[in-house]
Coordinates of C-alpha atoms in Angstrom, one line a residue:
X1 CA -75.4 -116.8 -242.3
X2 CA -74.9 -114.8 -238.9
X3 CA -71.2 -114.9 -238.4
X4 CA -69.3 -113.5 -235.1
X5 CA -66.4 -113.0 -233.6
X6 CA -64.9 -113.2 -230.1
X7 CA -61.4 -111.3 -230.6
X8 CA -59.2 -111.0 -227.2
X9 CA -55.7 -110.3 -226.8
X10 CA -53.4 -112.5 -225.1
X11 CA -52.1 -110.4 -223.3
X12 CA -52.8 -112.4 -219.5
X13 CA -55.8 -114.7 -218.4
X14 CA -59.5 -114.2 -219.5
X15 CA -61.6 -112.2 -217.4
X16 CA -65.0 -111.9 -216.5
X17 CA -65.5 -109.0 -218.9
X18 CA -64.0 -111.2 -221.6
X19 CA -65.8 -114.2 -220.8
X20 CA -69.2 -112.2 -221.0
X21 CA -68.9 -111.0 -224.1
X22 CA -67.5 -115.1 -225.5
X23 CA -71.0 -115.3 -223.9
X24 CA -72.9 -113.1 -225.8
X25 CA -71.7 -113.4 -229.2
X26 CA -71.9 -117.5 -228.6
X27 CA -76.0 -116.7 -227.4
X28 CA -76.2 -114.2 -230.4
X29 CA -75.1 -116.9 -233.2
X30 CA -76.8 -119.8 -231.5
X31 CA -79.9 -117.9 -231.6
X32 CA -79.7 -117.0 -235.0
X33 CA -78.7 -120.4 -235.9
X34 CA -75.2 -119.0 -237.0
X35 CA -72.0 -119.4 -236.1
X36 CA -69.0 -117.6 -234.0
X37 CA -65.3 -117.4 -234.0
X38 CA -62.3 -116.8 -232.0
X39 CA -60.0 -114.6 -233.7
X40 CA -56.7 -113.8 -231.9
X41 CA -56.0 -110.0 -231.8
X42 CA -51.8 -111.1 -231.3
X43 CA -50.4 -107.2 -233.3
X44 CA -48.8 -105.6 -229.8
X45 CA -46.0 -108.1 -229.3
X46 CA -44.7 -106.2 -226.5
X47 CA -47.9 -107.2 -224.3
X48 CA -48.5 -110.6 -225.3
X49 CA -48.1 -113.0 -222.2
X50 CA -47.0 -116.6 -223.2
X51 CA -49.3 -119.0 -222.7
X52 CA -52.5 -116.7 -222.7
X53 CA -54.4 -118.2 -225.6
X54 CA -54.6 -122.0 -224.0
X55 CA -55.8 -120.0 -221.1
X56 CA -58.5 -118.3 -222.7
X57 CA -59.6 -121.5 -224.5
X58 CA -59.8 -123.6 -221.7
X59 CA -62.1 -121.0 -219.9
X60 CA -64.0 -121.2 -222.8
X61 CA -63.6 -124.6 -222.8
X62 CA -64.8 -124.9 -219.3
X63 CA -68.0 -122.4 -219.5
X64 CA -69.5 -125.1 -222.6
X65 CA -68.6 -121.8 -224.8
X66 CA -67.4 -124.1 -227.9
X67 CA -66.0 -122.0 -231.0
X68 CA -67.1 -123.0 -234.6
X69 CA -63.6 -121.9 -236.2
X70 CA -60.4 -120.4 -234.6
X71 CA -57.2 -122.0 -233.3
X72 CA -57.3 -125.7 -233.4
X73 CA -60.7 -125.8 -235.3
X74 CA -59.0 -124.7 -238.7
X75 CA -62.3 -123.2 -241.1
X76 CA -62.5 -121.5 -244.1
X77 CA -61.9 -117.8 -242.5
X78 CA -58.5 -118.3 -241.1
X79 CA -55.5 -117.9 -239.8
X80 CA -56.6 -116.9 -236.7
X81 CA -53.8 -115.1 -235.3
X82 CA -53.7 -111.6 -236.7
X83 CA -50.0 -111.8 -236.5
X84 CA -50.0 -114.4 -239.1
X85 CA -52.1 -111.8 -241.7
X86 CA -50.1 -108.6 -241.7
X87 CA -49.8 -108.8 -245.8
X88 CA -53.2 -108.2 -245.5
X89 CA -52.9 -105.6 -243.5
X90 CA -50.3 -104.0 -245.2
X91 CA -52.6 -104.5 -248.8
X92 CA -55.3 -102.5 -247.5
X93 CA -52.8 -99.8 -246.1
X94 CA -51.7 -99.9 -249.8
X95 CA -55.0 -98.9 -251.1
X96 CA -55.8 -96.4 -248.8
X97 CA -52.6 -94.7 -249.5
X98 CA -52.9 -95.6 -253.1
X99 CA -56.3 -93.1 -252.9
X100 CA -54.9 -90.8 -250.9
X101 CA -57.2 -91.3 -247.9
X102 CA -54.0 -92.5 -246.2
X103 CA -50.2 -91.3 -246.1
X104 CA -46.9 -92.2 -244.7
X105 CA -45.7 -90.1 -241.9
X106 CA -41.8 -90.5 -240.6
X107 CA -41.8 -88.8 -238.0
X108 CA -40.2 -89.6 -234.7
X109 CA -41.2 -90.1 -231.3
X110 CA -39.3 -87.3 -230.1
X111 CA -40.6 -85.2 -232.9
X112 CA -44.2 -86.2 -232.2
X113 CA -43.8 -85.2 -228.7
X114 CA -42.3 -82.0 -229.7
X115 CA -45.5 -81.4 -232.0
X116 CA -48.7 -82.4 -229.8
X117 CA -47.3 -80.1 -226.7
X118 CA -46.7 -77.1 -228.9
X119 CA -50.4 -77.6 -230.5
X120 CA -51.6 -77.9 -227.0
X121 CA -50.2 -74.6 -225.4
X122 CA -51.6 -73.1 -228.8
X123 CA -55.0 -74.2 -227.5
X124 CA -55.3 -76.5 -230.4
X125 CA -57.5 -79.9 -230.0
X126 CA -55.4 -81.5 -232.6
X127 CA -52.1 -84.1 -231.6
X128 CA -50.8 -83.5 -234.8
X129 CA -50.1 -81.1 -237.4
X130 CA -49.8 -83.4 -240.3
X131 CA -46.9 -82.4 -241.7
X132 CA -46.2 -85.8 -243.7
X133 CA -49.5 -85.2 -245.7
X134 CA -47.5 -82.8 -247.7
X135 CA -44.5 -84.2 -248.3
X136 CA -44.2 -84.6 -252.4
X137 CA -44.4 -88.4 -253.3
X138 CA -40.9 -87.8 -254.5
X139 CA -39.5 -86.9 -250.8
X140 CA -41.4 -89.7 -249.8
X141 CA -40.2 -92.3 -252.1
X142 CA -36.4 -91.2 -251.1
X143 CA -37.4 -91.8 -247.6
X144 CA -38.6 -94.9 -248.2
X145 CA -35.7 -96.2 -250.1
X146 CA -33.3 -95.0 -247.6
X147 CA -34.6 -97.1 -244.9
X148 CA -36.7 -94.5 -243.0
X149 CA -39.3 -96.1 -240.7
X150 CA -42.7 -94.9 -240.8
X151 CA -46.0 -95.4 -239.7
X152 CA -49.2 -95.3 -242.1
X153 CA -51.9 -92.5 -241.3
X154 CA -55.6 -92.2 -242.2
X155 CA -56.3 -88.4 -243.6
X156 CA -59.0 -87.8 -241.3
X157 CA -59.8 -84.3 -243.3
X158 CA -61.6 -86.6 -245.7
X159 CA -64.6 -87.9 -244.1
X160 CA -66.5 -89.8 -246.6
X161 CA -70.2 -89.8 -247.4
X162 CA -71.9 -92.5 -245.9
X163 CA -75.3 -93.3 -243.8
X164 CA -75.3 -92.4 -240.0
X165 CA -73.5 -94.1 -237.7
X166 CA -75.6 -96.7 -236.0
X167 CA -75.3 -99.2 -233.3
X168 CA -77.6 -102.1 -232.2
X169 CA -77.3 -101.0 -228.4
X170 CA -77.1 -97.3 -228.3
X171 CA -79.4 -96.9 -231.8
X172 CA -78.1 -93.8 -233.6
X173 CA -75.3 -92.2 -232.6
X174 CA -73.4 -88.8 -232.4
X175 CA -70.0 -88.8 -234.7
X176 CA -67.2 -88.1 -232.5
X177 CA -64.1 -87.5 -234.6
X178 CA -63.0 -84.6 -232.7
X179 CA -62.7 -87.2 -229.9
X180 CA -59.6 -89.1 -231.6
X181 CA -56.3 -88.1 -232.1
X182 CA -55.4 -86.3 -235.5
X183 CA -55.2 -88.6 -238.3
X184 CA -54.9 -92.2 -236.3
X185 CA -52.1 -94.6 -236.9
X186 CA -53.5 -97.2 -239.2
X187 CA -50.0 -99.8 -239.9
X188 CA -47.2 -99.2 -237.3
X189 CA -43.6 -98.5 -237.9
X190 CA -42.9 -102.8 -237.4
X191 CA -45.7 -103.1 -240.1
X192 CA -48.3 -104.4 -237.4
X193 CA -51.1 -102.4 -237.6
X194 CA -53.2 -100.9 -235.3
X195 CA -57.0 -102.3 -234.1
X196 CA -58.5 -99.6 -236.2
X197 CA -57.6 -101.3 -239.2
X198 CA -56.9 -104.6 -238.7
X199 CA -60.4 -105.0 -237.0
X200 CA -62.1 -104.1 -240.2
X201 CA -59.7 -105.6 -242.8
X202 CA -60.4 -109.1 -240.3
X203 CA -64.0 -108.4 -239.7
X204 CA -64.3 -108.0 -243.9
X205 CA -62.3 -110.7 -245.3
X206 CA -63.8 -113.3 -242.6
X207 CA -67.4 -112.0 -243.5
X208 CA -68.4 -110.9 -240.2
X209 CA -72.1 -109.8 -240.0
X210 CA -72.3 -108.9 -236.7
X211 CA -69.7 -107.0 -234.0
X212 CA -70.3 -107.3 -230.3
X213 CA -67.7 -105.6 -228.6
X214 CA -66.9 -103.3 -225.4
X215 CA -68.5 -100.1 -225.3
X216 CA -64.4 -98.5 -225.4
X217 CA -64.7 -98.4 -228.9
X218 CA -68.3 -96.6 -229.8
X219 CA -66.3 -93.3 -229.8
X220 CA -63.9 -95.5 -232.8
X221 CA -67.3 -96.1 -234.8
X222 CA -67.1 -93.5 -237.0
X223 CA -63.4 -93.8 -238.0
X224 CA -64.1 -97.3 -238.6
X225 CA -67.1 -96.9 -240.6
X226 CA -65.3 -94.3 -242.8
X227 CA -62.5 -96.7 -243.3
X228 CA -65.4 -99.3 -244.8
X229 CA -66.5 -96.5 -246.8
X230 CA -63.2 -95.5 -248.2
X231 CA -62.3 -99.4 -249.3
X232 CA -65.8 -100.0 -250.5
X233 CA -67.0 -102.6 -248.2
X234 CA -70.2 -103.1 -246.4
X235 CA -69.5 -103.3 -242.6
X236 CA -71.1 -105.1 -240.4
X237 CA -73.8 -104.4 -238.0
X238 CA -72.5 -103.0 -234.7
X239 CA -73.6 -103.4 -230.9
X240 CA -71.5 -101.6 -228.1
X241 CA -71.9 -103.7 -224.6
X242 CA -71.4 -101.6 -221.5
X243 CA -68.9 -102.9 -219.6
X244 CA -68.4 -104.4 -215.8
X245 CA -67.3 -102.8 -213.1
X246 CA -65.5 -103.9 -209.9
X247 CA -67.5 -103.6 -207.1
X248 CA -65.3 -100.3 -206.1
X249 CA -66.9 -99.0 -209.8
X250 CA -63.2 -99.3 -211.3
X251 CA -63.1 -100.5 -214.4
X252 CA -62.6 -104.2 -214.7
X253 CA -58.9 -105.2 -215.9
X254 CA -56.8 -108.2 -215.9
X255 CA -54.5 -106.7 -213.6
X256 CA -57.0 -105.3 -210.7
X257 CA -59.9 -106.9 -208.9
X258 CA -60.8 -110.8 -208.1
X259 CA -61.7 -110.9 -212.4
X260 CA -60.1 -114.0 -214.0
X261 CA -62.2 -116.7 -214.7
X262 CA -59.1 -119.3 -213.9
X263 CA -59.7 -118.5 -210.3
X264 CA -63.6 -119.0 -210.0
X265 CA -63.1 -122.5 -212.4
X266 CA -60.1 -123.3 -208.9
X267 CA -62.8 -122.3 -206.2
X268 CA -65.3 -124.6 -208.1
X269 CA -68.1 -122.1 -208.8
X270 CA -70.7 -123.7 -211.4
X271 CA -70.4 -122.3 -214.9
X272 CA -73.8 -122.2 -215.6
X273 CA -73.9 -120.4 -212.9
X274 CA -71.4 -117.6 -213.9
X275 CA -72.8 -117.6 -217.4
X276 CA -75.9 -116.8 -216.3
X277 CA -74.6 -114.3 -213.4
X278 CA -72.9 -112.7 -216.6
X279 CA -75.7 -113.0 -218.8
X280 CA -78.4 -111.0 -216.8
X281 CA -75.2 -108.1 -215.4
X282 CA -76.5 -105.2 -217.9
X283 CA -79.4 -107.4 -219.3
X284 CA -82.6 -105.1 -217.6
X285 CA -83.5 -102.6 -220.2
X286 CA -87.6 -102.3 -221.4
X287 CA -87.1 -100.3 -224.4
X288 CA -88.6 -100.9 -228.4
X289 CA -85.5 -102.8 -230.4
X290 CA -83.0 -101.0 -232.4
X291 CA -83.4 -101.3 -235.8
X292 CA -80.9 -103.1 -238.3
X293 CA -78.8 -101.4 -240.2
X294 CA -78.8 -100.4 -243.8
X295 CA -76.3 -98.8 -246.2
X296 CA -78.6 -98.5 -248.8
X297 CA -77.5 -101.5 -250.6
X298 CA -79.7 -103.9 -249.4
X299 CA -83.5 -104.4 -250.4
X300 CA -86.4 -104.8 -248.6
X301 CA -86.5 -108.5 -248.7
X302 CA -83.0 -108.9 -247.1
X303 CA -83.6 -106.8 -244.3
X304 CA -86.7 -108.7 -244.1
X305 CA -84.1 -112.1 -243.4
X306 CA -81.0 -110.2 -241.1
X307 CA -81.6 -111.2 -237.9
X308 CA -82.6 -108.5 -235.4
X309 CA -85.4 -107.7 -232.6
X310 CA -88.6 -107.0 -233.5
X311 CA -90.4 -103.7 -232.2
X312 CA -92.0 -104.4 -228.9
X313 CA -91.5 -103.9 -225.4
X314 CA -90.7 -106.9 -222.9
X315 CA -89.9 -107.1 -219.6
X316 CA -85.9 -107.8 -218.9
X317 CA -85.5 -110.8 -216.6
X318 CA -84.6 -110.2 -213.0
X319 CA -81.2 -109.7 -212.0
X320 CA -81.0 -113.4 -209.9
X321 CA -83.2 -114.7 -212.4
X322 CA -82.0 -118.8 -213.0
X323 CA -81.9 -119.6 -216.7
X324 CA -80.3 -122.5 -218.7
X325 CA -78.0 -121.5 -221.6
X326 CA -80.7 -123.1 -223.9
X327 CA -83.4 -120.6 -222.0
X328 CA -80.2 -117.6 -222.7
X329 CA -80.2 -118.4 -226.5
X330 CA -84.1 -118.3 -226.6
X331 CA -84.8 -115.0 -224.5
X332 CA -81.5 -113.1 -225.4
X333 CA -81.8 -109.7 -227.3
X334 CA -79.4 -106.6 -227.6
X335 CA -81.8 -104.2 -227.3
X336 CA -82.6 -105.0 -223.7
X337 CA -79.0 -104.2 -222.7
X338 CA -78.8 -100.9 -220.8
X339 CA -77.0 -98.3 -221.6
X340 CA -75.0 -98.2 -218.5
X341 CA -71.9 -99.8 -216.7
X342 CA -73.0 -102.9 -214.7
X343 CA -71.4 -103.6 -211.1
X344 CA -70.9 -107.4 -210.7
X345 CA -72.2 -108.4 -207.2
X346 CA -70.9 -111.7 -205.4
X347 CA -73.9 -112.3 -203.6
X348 CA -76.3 -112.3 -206.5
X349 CA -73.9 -115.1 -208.0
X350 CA -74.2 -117.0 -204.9
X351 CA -77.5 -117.0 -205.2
X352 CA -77.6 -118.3 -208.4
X353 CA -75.2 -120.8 -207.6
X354 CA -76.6 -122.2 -205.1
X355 CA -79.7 -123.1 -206.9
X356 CA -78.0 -124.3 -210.0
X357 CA -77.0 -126.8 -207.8
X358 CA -79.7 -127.5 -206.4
X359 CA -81.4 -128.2 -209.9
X360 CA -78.3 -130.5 -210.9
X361 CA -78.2 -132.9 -207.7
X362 CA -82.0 -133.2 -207.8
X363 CA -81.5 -135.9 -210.7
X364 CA -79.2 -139.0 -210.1
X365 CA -77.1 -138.5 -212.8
X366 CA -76.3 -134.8 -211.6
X367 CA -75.8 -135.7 -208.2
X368 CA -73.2 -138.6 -209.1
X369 CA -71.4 -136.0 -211.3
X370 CA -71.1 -133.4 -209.0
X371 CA -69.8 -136.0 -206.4
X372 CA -67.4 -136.5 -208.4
X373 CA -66.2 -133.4 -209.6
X374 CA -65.9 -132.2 -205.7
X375 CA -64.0 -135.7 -205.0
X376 CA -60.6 -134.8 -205.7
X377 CA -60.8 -131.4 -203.1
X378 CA -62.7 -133.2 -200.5
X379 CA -59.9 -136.2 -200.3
X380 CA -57.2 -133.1 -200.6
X381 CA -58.9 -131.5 -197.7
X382 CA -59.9 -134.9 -195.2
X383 CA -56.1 -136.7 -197.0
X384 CA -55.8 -139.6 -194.0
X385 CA -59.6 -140.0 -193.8
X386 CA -61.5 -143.4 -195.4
X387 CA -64.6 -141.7 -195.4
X388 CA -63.8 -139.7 -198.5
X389 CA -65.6 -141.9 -200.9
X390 CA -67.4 -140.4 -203.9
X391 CA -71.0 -142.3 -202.4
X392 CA -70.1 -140.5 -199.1
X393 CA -70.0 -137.5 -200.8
X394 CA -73.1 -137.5 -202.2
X395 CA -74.6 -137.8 -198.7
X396 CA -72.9 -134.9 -197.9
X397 CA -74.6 -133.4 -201.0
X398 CA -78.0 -134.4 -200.1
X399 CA -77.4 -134.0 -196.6
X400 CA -76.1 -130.0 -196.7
X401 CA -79.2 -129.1 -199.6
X402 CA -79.8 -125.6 -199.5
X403 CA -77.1 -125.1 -197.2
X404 CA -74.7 -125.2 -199.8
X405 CA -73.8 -121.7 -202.3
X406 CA -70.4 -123.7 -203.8
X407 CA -69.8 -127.5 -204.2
X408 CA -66.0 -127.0 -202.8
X409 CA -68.2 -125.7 -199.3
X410 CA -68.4 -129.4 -198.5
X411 CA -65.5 -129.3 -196.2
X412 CA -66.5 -126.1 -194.8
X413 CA -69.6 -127.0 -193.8
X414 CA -69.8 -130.7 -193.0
X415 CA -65.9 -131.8 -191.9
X416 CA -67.9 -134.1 -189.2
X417 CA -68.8 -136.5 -192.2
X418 CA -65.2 -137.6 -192.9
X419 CA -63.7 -136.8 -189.8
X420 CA -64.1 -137.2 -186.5
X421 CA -65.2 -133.4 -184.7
X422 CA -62.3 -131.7 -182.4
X423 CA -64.7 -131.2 -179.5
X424 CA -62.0 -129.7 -177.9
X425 CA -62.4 -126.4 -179.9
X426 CA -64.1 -122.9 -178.4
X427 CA -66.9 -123.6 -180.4
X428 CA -67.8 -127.1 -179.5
X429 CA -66.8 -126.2 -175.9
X430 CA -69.3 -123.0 -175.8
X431 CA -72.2 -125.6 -176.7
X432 CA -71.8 -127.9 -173.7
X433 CA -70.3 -125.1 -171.1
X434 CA -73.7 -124.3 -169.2
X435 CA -74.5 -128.1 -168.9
X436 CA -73.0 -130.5 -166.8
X437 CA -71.2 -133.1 -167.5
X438 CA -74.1 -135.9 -165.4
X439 CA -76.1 -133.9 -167.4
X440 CA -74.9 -135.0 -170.6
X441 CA -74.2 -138.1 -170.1
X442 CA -77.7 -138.8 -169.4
X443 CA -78.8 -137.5 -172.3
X444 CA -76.0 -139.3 -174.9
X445 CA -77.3 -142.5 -172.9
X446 CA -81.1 -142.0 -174.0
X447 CA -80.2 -141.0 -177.2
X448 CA -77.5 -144.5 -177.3
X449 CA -80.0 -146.2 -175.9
X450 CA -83.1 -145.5 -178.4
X451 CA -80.9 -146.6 -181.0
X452 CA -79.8 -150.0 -179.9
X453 CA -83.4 -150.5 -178.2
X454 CA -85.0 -150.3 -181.7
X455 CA -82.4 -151.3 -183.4
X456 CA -80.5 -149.6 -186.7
X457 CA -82.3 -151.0 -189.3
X458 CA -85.7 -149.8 -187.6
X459 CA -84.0 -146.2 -186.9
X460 CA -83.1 -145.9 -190.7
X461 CA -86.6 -146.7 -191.6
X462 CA -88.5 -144.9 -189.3
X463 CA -89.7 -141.6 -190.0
X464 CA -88.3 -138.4 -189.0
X465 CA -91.3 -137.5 -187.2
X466 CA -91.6 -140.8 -185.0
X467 CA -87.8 -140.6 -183.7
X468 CA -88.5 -136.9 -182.8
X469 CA -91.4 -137.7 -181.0
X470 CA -89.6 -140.2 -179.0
X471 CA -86.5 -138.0 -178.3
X472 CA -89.3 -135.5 -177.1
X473 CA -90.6 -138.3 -175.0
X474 CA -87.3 -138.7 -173.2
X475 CA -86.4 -135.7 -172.5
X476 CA -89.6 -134.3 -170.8
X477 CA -88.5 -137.6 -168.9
X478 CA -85.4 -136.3 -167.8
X479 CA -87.0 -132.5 -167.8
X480 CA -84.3 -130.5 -169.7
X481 CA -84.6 -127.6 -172.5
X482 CA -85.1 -128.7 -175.9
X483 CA -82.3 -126.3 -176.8
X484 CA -80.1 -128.2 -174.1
X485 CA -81.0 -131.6 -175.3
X486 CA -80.5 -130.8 -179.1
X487 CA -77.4 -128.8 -178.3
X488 CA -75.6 -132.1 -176.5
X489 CA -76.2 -134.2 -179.2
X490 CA -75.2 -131.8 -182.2
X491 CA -71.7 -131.3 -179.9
X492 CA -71.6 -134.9 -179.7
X493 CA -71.6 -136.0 -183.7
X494 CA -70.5 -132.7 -185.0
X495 CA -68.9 -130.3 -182.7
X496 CA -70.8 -127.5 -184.4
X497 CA -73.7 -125.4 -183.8
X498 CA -75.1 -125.2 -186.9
X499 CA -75.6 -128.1 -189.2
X500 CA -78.9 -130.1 -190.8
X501 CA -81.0 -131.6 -188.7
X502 CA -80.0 -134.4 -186.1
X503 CA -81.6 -137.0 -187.6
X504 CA -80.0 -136.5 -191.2
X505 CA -76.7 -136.6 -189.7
X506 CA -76.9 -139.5 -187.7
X507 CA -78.1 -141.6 -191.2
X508 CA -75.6 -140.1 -193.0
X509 CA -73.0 -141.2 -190.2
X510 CA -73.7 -144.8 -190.1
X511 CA -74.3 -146.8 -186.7
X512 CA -71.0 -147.7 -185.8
X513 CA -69.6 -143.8 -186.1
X514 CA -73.0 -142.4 -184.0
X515 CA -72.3 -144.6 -181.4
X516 CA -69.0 -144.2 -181.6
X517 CA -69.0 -140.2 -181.3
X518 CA -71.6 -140.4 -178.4
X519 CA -70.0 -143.0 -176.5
X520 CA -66.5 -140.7 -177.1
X521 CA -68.6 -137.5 -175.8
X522 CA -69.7 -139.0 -172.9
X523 CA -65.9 -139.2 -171.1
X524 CA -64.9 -135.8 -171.9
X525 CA -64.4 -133.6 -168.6
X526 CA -67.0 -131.1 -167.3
X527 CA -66.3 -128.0 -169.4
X528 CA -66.1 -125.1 -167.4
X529 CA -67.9 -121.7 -167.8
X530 CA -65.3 -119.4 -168.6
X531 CA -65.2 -116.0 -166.3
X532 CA -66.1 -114.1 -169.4

């Protein structure tokens, strides 16, 4: 069975980055009809934030990104929380040292220090001139029995035979052990060790089959592929995502950059939306699938059955292209990733926002739950008004449409529906200040006056185009502007310029509030043009 993992750090709230890639090994394992876990990458105690991992879960939670096994969903693979497995880490360490592929080193920090700047003014690549390697294993038991801390090294001079290093997204790549620092710390001096091996020792012992993780760690491939090799396990297959950049093209962080996914679940963006915004960032490749790995273990007919694209060429979906998660699982493939960074843009998640909600009020039962999802912030924002009812909402839904790229805009763009318009603002006043005040009055009265001459039932049923011929009718009467006569009555019942059509607002108003607003229109004072 296809088994991933989602391994973040607690180390502050999820962001976007981390919430894309829950996202793509969830679409991965749902594809494949496997499963995926979250796995808690807890070993640097001095950057763990409290309360991190209820934050990443309920972001998970939130998106509809439900783990099969991980912390409160107890399964056959755990603990969950690498802190809670350092024997295991400390076994393998054991074995490596026990084969000499890894050794005990004691030195200091200071000593370290001392040793990485003299091999640099050398001109030396190396950070370390492995002078532990050769202590005897009697100088190193004596150190160990008097206490001395230490740290656990792999011997990088050994590099084990083993098939080329190969990854889903980037196919085969170049080994770049020159890149890392001499002989990498494997099990720190406090017995945690580091992500280089507790990632494999984790991804082997859960039986991982597949790694998704951020492209940070390609130039690590190699070390960890010889650390499989040396403990005689088969890895997994590997795929490298590029990662998201701010719109400034810094790297995305937890600490720079409007990234958490807390604050987009507080400013009530949809998360189909942002799954699908995350989804398609890096998703536009057109290029022949990689090929799956082998190690030379595995026969023909179990190649055959591990899950991987087959060789063709499709077209990538557009970058604003709206897709279900259901449509995510079905079209989603690692080989269409690019190669490259991927800037998140704001307006293409707008966009897709905007008509994932349109899709969800188009039905009944999505329009009732978005009403009252948006309830609670529409009553905070309109707190003395009666008019914030959950079936008044949903006329404000209906009634704003397309207008809408976030449910929490409600406020923003129809305030008029649950309280009355301050006509006394500079934008209500610019709408009136070229016409006088007789003017108006003679228009609220025709407009009054249509109303209660046909009565409200008969101006709810009517169609839009019959009330807009008659409103034509009177004001060629009266001979003023369309623009004029429009402009009146939208300062009247809304004291803003833009807004839906007249008509929609005045049904979603109610009688008693339209006659209300135009009767309360007509004894305001002749606004004067200002000198400007």
């Amino acid at each position: 069975m296809v088994l991933l993992r989602f391994a973040p750090s607690p180390t502050g709230p999820l962001h976007l980055g981390g919430l894309r890639m829950a996202l793509y090994n969830y679409l991965y394992a749902r594809k494949f009809g496997g499963k995926w876990i979250l796995r808690i990458e807890d070993t640097d105690t001095t950057r763990s934030v409290p309360g991190s991992v209820e934050g990443i879960r309920k972001a998970l939670s939130w998106a509809g990104l439900d783990y099969d096994y991980g912390p409160e969903k107890e399964g056959p693979h755990g603990p969950y929380f690498q802190s809670e497995r350092r024997d295991l880490y400390r076994l393998y360490a054991n074995k490596l040292i026990d084969k000499g592929q890894a050794y005990r080193c004691f030195c200091s920090a200071d000593e370290l220090a001392d040793v990485k700047t003299r091999l640099a003014r050398s001109g030396s690549n190396n950070t370390y001139d492995k002078r532990c390697l050769h202590l005897s294993d009697e100088e190193v038991a004596r150190k160990v029995k008097a206490g001395e801390k230490f740290v656990v090294r792999i011997n990088d001079g050994i590099i084990p035979t083993r098939p080329p290093t190969h990854d889903i997204v980037y196919g085969y790549v170049r080994d770049a052990h020159l890149s890392l620092a001499t002989d990498p710390v494997l099990l720190k001096s406090d017995l945690f060790p580091t992500y280089h091996l507790a990632s494999v020792v984790d991804d082997h012992e859960m039986g991982i089959t597949h790694v998704l993780r951020g492209e940070e760690w390609l130039p690590s491939l190699p070390l960890h592929l010889d650390l499989y090799t040396h403990l005689n396990l088969t890895p997994p297959q590997f795929a490298h995502i590029p990662i998201l950049l701010n719109p400034d093209r810094t790297k995305m962080s937890k600490r720079s950059g409007d990234v958490q996914v807390v604050d987009y679940m507080h400013r009530g963006w949809e998360p189909q939306a942002i799954l699908n915004w995350l989804a398609l960032a890096g998703w536009g490749a057109k290029h022949e699938a990689a090929a799956p790995i082998t190690d030379g273990s595995e026969t023909d007919s179990s190649l055959s059955s591990r899950p991987s694209s087959p060789h063709r060429l499709e077209d990538a979906p557009d970058s604003t292209h709206l897709m279900t998660i259901d449509e995510m699982i079905s079209d989603f493939d690692l080989s269409a990733l690019t190669h490259r960074s991927s800037v998140l843009d704001g307006t293409k998640l707008e966009y897709i926002n905007k008509h994932h909600l349109m899709r969800t009020w188009s039905t009944p039962e999505g329009l009732d739950k978005l009403a009252n999802r948006v309830h609670g912030h529409v009553k905070d924002a309109f707190k003395s008004s009666p008019y914030t009812t959950v079936d008044n909402i949903k006329n404000a839904i209906t009634l704003l449409e397309g207008r809408l790229t976030n449910i929490y805009d409600i406020p923003l763009h129809a305030p008029y529906l649950f309280v009355d318009p301050d006509l006394a603002t500079a934008e209500a006043q610019s709408m009136i200040r070229k016409v006088s005040a007789d003017q108006r009055i003679q228009i609220l009265d025709v407009f009054i006056t249509l109303i209660q001459t046909n009565g409200w039932f008969t101006f709810q049923a009517a169609s839009h185009e019959s009330i807009m011929e008659s409103l034509h009718h009177e004001r060629e009467k009266l001979d003023v502007h369309l623009k004029v006569f429009m402009s009146v009555l939208r300062h009247a019942l809304t004291g803003m310029k833009d807004g839906p059509g007249i008509i929609d607002i005045v049904r979603a108003l109610g009688h008693e509030r339209t006659i209300a607003r135009l009767n309360a229109a007509k004894d305001l004072k002749d606004v004067k043009e200002s000198a400007s």
